[in-house]
C-alpha positions as semicolon CSV with decimal commas, in nm:
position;residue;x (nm);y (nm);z (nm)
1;X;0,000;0,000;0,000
2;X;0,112;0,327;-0,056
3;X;0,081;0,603;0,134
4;X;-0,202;0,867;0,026
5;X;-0,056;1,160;-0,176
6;X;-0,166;1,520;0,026
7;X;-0,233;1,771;-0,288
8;X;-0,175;2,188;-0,228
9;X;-0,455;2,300;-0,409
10;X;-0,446;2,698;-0,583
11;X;-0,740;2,849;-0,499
12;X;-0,893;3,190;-0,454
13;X;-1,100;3,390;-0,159
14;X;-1,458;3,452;-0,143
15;X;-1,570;3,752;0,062
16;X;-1,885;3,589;0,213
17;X;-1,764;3,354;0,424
18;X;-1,796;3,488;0,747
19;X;-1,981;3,272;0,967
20;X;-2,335;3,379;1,143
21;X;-2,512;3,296;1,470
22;X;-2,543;2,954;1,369
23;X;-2,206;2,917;1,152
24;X;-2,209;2,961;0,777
25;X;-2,521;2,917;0,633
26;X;-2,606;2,953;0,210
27;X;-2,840;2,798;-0,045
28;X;-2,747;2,439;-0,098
29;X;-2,636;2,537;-0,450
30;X;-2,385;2,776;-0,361
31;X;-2,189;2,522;-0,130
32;X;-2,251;2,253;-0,416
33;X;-2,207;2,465;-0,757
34;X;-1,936;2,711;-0,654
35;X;-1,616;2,581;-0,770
36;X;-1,402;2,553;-0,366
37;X;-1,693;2,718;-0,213
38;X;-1,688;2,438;0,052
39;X;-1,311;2,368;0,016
40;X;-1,213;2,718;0,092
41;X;-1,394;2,773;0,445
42;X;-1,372;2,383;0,582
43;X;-0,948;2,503;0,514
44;X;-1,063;2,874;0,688
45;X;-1,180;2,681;0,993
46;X;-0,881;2,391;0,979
47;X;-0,701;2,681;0,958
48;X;-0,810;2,895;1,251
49;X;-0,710;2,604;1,493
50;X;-0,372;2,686;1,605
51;X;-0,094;2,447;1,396
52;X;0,047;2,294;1,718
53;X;-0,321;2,228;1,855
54;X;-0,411;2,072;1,546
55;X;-0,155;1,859;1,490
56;X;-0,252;1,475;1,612
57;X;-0,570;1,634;1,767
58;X;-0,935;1,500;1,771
59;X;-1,226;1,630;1,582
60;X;-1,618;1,539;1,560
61;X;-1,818;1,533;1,249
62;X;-2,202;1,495;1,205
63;X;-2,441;1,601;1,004
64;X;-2,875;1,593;1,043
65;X;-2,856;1,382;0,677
66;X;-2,971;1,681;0,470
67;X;-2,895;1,651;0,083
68;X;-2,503;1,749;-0,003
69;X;-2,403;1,603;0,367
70;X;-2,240;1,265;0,206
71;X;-2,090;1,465;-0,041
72;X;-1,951;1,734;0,266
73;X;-1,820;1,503;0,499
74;X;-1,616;1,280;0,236
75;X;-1,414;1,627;0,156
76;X;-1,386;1,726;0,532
77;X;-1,258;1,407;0,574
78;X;-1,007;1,455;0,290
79;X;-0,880;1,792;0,402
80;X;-0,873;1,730;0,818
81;X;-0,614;1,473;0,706
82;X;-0,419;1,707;0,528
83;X;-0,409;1,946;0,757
84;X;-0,257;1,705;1,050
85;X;-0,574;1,642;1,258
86;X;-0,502;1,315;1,351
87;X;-0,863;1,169;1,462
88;X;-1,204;1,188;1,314
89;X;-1,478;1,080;1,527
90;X;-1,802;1,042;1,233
91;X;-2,184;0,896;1,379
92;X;-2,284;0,627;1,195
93;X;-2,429;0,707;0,804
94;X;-2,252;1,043;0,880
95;X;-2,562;1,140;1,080
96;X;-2,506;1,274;1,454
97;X;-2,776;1,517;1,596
98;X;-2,632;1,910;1,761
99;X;-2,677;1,759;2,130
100;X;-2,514;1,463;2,042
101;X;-2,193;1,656;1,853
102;X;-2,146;1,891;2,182
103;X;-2,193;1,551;2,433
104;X;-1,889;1,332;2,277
105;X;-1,669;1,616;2,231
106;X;-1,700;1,702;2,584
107;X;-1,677;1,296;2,641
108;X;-1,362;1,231;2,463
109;X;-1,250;1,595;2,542
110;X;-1,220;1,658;2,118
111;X;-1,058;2,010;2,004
112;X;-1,408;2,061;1,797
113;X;-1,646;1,955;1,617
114;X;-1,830;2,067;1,255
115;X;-2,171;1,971;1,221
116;X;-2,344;1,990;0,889
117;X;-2,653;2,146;0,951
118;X;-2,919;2,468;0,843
119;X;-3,141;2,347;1,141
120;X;-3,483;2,411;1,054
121;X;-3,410;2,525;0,719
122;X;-3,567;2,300;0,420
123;X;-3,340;2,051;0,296
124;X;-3,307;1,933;-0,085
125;X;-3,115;2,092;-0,409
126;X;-3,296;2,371;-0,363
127;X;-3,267;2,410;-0,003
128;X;-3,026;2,502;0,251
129;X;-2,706;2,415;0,384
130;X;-2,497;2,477;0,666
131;X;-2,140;2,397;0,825
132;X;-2,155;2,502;1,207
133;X;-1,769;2,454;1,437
134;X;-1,838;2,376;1,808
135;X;-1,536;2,425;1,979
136;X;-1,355;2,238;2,346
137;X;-1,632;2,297;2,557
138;X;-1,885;2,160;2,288
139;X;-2,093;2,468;2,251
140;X;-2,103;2,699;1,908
141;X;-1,794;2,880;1,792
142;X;-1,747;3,242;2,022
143;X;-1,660;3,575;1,823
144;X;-1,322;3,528;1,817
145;X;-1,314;3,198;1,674
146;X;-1,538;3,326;1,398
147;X;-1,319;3,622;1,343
148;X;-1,042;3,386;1,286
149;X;-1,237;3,215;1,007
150;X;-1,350;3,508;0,842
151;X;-0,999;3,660;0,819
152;X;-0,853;3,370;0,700
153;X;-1,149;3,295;0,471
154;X;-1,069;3,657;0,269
155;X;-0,732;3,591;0,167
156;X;-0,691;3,244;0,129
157;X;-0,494;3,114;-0,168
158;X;-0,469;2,750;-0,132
159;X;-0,608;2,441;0,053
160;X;-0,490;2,119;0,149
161;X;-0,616;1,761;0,078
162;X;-0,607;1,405;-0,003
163;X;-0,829;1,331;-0,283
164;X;-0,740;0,948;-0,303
165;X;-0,886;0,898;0,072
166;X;-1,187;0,695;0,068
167;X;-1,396;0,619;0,383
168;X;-1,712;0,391;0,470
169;X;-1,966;0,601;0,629
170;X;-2,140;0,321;0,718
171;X;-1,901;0,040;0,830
172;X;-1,906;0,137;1,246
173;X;-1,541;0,107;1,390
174;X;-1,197;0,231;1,307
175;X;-0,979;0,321;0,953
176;X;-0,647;0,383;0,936
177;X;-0,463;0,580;0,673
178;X;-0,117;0,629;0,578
179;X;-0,006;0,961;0,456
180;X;0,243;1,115;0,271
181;X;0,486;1,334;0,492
182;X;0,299;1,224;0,818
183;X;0,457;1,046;1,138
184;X;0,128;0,871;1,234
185;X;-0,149;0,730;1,066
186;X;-0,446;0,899;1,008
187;X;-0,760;0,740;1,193
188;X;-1,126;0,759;1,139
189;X;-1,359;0,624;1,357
190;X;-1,738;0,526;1,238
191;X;-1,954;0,494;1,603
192;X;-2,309;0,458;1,643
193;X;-2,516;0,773;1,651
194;X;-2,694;0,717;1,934
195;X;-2,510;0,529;2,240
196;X;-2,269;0,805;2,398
197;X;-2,554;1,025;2,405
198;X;-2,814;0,788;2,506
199;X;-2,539;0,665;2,806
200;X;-2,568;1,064;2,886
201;X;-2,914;1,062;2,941
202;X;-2,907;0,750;3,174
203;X;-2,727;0,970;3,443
204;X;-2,976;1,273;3,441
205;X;-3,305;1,128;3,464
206;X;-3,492;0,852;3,641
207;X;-3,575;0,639;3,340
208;X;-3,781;0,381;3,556
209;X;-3,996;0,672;3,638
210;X;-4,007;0,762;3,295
211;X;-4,072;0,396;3,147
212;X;-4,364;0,343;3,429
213;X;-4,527;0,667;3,295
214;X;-4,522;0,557;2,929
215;X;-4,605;0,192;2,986
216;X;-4,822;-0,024;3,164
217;X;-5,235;-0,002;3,210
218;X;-5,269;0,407;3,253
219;X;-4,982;0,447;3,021
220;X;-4,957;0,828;2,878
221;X;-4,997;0,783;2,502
222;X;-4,707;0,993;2,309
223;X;-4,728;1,123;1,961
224;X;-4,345;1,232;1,855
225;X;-4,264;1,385;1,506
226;X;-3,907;1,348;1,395
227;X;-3,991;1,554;1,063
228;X;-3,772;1,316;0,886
229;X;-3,431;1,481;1,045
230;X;-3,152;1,333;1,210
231;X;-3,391;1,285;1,513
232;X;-3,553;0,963;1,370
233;X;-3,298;0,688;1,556
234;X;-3,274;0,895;1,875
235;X;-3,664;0,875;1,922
236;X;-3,685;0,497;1,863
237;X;-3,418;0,377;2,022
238;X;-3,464;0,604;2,361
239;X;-3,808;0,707;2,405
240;X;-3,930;0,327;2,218
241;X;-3,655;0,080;2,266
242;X;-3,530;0,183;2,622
243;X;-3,849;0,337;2,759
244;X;-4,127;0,175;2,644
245;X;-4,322;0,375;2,431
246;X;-4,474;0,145;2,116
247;X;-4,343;0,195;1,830
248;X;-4,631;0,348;1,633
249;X;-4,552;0,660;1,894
250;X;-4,310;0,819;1,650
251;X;-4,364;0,922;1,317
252;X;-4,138;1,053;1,028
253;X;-3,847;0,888;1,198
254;X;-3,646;0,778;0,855
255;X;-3,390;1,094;0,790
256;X;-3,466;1,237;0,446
257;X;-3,210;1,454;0,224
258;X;-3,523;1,688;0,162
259;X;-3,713;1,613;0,517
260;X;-3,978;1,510;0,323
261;X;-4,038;1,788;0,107
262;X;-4,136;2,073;0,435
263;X;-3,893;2,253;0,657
264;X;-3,817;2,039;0,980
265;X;-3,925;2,333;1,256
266;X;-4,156;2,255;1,453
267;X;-4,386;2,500;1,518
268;X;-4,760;2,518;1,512
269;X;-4,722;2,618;1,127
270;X;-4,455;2,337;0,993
271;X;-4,549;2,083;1,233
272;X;-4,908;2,078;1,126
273;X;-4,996;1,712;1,138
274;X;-4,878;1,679;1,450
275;X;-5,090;1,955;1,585
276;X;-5,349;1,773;1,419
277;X;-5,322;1,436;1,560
278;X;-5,250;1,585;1,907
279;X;-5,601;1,805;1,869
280;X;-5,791;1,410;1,808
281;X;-5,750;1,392;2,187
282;X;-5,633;1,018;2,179
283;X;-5,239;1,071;2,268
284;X;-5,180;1,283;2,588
285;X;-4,801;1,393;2,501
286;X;-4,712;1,543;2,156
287;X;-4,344;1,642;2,040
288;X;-4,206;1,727;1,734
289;X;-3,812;1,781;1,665
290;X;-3,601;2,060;1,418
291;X;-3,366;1,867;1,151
292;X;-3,055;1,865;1,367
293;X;-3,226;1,800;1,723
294;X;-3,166;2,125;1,915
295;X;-3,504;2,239;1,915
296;X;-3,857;2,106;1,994
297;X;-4,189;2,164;2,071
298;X;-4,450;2,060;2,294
299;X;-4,828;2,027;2,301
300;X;-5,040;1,866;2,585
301;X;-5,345;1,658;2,527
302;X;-5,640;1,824;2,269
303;X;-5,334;2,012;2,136
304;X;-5,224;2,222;2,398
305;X;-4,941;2,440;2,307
306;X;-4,680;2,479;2,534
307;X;-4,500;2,846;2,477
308;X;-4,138;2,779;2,426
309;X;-4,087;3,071;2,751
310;X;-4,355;2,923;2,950
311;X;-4,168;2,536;2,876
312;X;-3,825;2,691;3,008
313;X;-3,989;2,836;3,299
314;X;-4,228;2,529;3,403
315;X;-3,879;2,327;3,397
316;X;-3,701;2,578;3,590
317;X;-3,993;2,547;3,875
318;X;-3,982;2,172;3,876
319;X;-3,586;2,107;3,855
320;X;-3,598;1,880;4,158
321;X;-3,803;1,605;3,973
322;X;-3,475;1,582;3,811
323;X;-3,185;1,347;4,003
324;X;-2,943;1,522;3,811
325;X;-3,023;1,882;3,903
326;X;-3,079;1,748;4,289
327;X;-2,735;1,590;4,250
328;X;-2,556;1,879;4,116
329;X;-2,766;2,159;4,291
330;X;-2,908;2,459;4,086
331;X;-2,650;2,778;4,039
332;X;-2,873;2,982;3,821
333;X;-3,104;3,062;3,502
334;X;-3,015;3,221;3,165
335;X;-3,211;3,337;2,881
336;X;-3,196;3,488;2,533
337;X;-3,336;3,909;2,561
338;X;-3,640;3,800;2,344
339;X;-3,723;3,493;2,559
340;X;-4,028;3,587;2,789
341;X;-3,964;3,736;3,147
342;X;-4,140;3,419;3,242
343;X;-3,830;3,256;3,352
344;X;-3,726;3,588;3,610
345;X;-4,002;3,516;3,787
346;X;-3,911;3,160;3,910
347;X;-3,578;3,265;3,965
348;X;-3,693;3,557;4,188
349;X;-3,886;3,264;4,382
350;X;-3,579;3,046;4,410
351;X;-3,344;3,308;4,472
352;X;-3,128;3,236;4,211
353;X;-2,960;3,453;3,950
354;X;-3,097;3,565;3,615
355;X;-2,895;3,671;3,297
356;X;-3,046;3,811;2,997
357;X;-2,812;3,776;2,720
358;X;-2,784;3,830;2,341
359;X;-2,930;3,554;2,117
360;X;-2,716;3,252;2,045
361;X;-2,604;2,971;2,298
362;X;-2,208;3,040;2,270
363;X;-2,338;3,330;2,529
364;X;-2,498;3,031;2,798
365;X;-2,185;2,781;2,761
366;X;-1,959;3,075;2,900
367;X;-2,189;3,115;3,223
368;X;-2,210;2,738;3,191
369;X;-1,879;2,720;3,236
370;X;-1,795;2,970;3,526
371;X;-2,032;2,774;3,702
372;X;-2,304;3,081;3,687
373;X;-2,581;2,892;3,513
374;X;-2,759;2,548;3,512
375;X;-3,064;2,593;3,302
376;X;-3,111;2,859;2,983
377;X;-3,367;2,886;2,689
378;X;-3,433;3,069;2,407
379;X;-3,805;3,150;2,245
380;X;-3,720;3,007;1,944
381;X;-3,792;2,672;2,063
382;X;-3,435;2,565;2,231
383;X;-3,369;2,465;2,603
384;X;-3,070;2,286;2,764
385;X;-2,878;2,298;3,102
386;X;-2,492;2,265;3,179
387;X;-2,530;1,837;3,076
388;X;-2,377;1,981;2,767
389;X;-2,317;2,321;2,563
390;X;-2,604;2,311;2,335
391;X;-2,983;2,323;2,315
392;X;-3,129;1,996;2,352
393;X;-3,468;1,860;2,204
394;X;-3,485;1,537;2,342
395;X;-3,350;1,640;2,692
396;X;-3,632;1,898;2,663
397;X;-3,919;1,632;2,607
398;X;-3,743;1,411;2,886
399;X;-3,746;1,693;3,122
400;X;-4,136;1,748;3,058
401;X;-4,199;1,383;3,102
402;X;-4,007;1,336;3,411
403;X;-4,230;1,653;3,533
404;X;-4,515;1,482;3,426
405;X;-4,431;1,132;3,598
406;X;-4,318;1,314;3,916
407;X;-4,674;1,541;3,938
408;X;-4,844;1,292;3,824
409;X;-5,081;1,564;3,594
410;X;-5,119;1,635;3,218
411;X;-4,931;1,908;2,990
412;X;-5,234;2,139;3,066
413;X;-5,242;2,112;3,426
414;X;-4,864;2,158;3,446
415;X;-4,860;2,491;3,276
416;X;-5,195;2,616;3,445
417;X;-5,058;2,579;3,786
418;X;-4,771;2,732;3,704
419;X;-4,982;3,008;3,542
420;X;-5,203;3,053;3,880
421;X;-4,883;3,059;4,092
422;X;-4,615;3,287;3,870
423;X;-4,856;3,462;3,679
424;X;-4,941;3,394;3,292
425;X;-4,684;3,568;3,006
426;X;-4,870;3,564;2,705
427;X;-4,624;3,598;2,402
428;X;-4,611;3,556;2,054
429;X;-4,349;3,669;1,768
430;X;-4,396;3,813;1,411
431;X;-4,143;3,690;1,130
432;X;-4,154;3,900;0,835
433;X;-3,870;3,676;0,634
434;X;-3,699;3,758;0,325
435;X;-3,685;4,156;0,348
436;X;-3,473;4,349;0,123
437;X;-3,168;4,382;0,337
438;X;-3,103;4,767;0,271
439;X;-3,485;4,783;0,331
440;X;-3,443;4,605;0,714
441;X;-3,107;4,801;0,817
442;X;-3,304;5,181;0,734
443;X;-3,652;5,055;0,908
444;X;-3,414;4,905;1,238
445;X;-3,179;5,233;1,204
446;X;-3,467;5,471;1,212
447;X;-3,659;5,289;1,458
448;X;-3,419;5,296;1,748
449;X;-3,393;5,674;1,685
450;X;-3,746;5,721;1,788
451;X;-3,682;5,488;2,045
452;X;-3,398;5,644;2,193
453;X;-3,514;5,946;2,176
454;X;-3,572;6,130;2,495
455;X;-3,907;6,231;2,413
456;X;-4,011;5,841;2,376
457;X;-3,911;5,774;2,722
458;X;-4,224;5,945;2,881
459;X;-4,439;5,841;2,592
460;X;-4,792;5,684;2,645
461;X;-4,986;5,525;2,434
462;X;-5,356;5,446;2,452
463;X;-5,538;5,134;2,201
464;X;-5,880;5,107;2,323
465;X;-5,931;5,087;2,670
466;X;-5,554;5,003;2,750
467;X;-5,313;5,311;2,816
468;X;-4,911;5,178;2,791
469;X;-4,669;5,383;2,974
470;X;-4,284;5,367;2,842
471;X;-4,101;5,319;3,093
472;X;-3,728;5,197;2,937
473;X;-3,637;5,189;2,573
474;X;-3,302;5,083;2,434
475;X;-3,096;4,893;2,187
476;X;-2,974;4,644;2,406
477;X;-2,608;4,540;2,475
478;X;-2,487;4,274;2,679
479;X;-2,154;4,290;2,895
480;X;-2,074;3,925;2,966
481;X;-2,022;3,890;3,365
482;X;-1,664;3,594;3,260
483;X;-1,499;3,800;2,998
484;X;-1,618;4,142;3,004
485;X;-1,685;4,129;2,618
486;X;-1,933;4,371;2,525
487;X;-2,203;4,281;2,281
488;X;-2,385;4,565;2,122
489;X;-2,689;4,622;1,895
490;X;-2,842;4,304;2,019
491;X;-3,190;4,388;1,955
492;X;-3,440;4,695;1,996
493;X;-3,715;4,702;2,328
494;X;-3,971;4,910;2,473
495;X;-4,037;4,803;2,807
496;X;-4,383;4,912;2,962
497;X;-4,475;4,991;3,300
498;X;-4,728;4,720;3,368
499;X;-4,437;4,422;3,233
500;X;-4,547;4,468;2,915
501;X;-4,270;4,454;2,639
502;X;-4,198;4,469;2,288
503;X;-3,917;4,375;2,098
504;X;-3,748;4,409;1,714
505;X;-3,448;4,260;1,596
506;X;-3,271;4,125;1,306
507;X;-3,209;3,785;1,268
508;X;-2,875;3,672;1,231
509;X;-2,866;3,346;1,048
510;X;-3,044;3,324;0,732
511;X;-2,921;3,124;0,435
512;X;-2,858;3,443;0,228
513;X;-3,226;3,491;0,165
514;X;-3,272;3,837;0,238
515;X;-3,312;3,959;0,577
516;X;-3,592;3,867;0,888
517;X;-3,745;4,094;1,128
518;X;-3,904;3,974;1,418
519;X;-4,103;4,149;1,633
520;X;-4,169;4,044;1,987
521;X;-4,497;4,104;2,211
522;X;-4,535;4,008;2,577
523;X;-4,786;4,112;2,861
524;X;-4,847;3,990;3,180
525;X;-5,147;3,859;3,371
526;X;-5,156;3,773;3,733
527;X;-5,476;3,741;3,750
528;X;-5,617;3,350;3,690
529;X;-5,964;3,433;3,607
530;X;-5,804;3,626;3,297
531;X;-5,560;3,282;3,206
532;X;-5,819;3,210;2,954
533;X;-5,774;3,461;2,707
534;X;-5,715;3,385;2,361
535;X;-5,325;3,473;2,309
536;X;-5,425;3,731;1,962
537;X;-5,662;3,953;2,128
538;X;-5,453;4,001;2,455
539;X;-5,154;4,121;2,262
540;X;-5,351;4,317;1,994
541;X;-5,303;4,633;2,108
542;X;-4,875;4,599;2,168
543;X;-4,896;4,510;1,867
544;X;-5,087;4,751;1,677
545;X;-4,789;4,991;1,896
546;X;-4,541;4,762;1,729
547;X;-4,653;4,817;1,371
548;X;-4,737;5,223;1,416
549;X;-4,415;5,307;1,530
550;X;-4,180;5,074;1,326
551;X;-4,413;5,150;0,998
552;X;-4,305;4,794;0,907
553;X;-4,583;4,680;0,681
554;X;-4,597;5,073;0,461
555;X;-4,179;5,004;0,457
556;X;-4,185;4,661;0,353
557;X;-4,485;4,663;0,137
558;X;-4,617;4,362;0,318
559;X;-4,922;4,309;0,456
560;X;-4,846;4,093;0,758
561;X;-4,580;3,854;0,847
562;X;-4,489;3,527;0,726
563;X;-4,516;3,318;1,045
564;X;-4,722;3,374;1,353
565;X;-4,551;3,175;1,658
């Protein structure tokens, strides 16, 4: 055998390669039809890894088994060798979900990891792709790492690789490879999706509590949606094969290169046939999963929504149903500045500490790792805790069940008493997608001067019978308690004197499809006979605030947004 000839290949920079929130996100076609697209940044990242740290290191690859993946991983492959990583640690088929990527590089204490992933984004030819890096600690790449890439990415003149090396994606153990110009071999190893993770799990919850709640003669009847994502093996071989749910529980649980043909986010708009067969009344638990497994939702029995902020803050208030969060003790709560104030409630209760950061979870792993925070959420339909550095969908829907099997009491009655104890945050966000992005930046720059004016600060409005009193308004910025880094522009808000709140920002990882606004409404009820009210017609009037001031729809030309959530 010979050894495998590493090629210097001439190539030349693109300048948009600068990775987002969620790393470096583009239409499928761009990664696929421009000639070293991919090439060029999987070198920018190899490349921002310090030589001496890369040299013999380990890295984790996965990918939620969207269309180009295959294709994606072979060349990773190909160019970590080149570039003297010395291990590759690939799930099985190439497919590993986010939660699972963060837990084994934190288990076999890995440099990184790249995940190939556009989360909820569709999948197909025509869809999306993504390439996110995870770094050490397992959570998404911080500023400075994606800094590095960028500056590397926008003068880079050649990549390495080995064009000969072929692996077997789906043969499960180890390869070894012999290079040209290398001291040791080169080693991939093939392991199966699902166990390190799954092992994981074991030591957090009480799965005998679990398994007695899903099986037996009262068993609680599940409905769980994998939208065809990487998802599909984790459900049946955890919540079916180890706890006991039948196997007609799960649905859409084969991983699809298009997910079927519909974006895999699961909301009450793209996860319509689950809201469906939850709203039949014969299953009691309903959960669907995004494409790479970070984020889920929930509905109770007759369909039942459960808020995203309420679901972080009903888990934050029942924490000690958990053995690992009475094992480990609770330090304190995170959550995204869009997120409901739900959450600061039951941390004012338990006396803990709240932070309100900027969106994006590379902002919780650094509390997570000073030992500041054990439990954080986002509205956009992630949760997780310090068991790793990423959001976590299945964690999320074993947290709820262990809640359930602990209180012995439905979805509904779950939230509801929590709603009659804390108080009920009703919520709901606008997404007006695909904005010219010249169009977004004037509307955002011209709406924070009329919100920082000081005029606006003593500004009251009145809708109907319902008189809102500014009482803070401000671009927020975020000065991170570990490092002192200072995050600015994170997102425009008009707090009201009563709790109410509005929010706008721009979203930060789109797959070069224009630019999103979202727009953010909250209020707050303490009052249980008023619990009842239909989430729309509560919220009306912020809104109609929203949309006077910002001018959105007479700016945009549209005449509402494209998802309600």
């Amino acid at each position: 055998m010979h050894p495998i000839p590493v090629l210097t290949v001439q190539t030349a920079p693109f300048d948009d390669q600068r990775p987002g929130t969620s790393g470096l996100r583009r239409k499928t076609a761009v990664f696929e039809g421009k000639k070293n697209y991919l090439q060029n940044y999987i070198q920018s990242l190899l490349s921002s890894i310090d030589l001496r740290d890369r040299q013999g290191c380990t890295m984790v690859v996965g990918s939620d088994g969207r269309y180009f993946s295959r294709a994606a991983t072979e060349v990773i492959v190909q160019m970590a060798a080149a570039n003297g990583i010395g291990r590759l640690v690939i799930g099985h088929n190439g497919l590993l979900s986010t939660p699972a990527v963060s837990c084994i590089i934190r288990k076999i204490k890995a440099i990184g990891g790249i995940i190939l992933t556009a989360s909820h984004s569709p999948g197909g030819p025509v869809g999306d792709f993504g390439i996110k890096f995870n770094v050490a600690n397992g959570g998404p790449s911080p500023d400075t790492v994606m800094e590095k890439i960028s500056q590397v990415s926008r003068t880079l003149e050649e990549y390495a690789i080995c064009p000969d090396l072929r692996i077997d994606l789906s043969r499960l153990g180890r390869q070894e490879f012999d290079l040209e110009n290398k001291f040791k071999p080169f080693r991939v190893e093939i392991i199966d999706s699902v166990e390190v993770y799954l092992q994981m799990l074991r030591n957090i919850f009480d799965f005998s509590a679990i398994k007695s709640l899903l099986t037996g003669p009262d068993q609680l009847k599940l409905h769980i949606d994998a939208m065809n994502g990487v998802m599909g093996p984790y459900v049946r071989r955890i919540l079916c094969d180890e706890l006991g749910a039948p196997a007609n529980s799960a649905v859409n649980c084969v991983p699809l290169e298009d997910f079927g043909g519909q974006p895999p986010e699961p909301n009450l708009t793209y996860a319509s046939s689950l809201v469906d067969a939850m709203k039949g009344g014969d299953f009691g638990f309903g959960a669907a999963f995004d494409a790479d497994g970070d984020r889920y939702m929930i509905l109770g029995e007759n369909g039942f929504f459960v808020n995203p902020s309420d679901s972080l803050a009903v888990m934050a208030a029942n924490l000690a149903a958990i053995p690992y969060f009475r094992q480990q003790g609770v330090k304190g709560f995170a959550r995204s500045m869009a997120t409901s104030t739900a959450l600061d409630r039951v941390a004012k209760a338990m006396k803990l500490a709240l932070y309100e950061t900027p969106a994006g979870w590379r902002y919780f792993g650094n509390l997570m790792d000073s030992g500041r925070c054990s439990l954080c959420g986002e509205e956009s339909f992630g949760t997780g805790s310090d068991h790793i550095r990423e959001k976590d969908g299945l964690w999320s829907v074993l947290m709820w069940l262990s809640i359930m099997a602990a209180r012995k009491q439905t979805v509904e009655q779950i939230v509801r008493e929590h709603w009659a104890k804390f108080g009920r945050h009703y919520y709901c966000r606008f997404d007006y997608e695909a904005l010219d992005p010249r169009v977004a930046f004037y509307l955002m720059r011209d709406l924070e001067a009329i919100i920082i004016d000081k005029a606006f600060m003593s500004q009251r409005f009145s809708v109907g019978d319902h008189v809102y009193s500014v009482e803070k308004s401000e671009n927020f910025e975020y000065v991170d308690p570990v490092d002192g880094t200072v995050a600015r522009n994170q997102g425009l808000r008009i707090i009201f004197s009563d709790a109410a709140r509005l929010v706008f920002r721009m979203s930060g990882s789109g797959g070069g499809m224009g630019t999103t606004i979202r727009i953010y409404a909250e209020s707050f009820e303490r009052d249980p006979e008023r619990h009842n009210r239909e989430t729309q017609v509560v919220l009306g009037p912020l809104i109609a605030i929203a949309l006077k001031i910002s001018n959105i729809h007479e700016r945009t030309g549209r005449r509402g947004p494209n998802i309600i959530t």
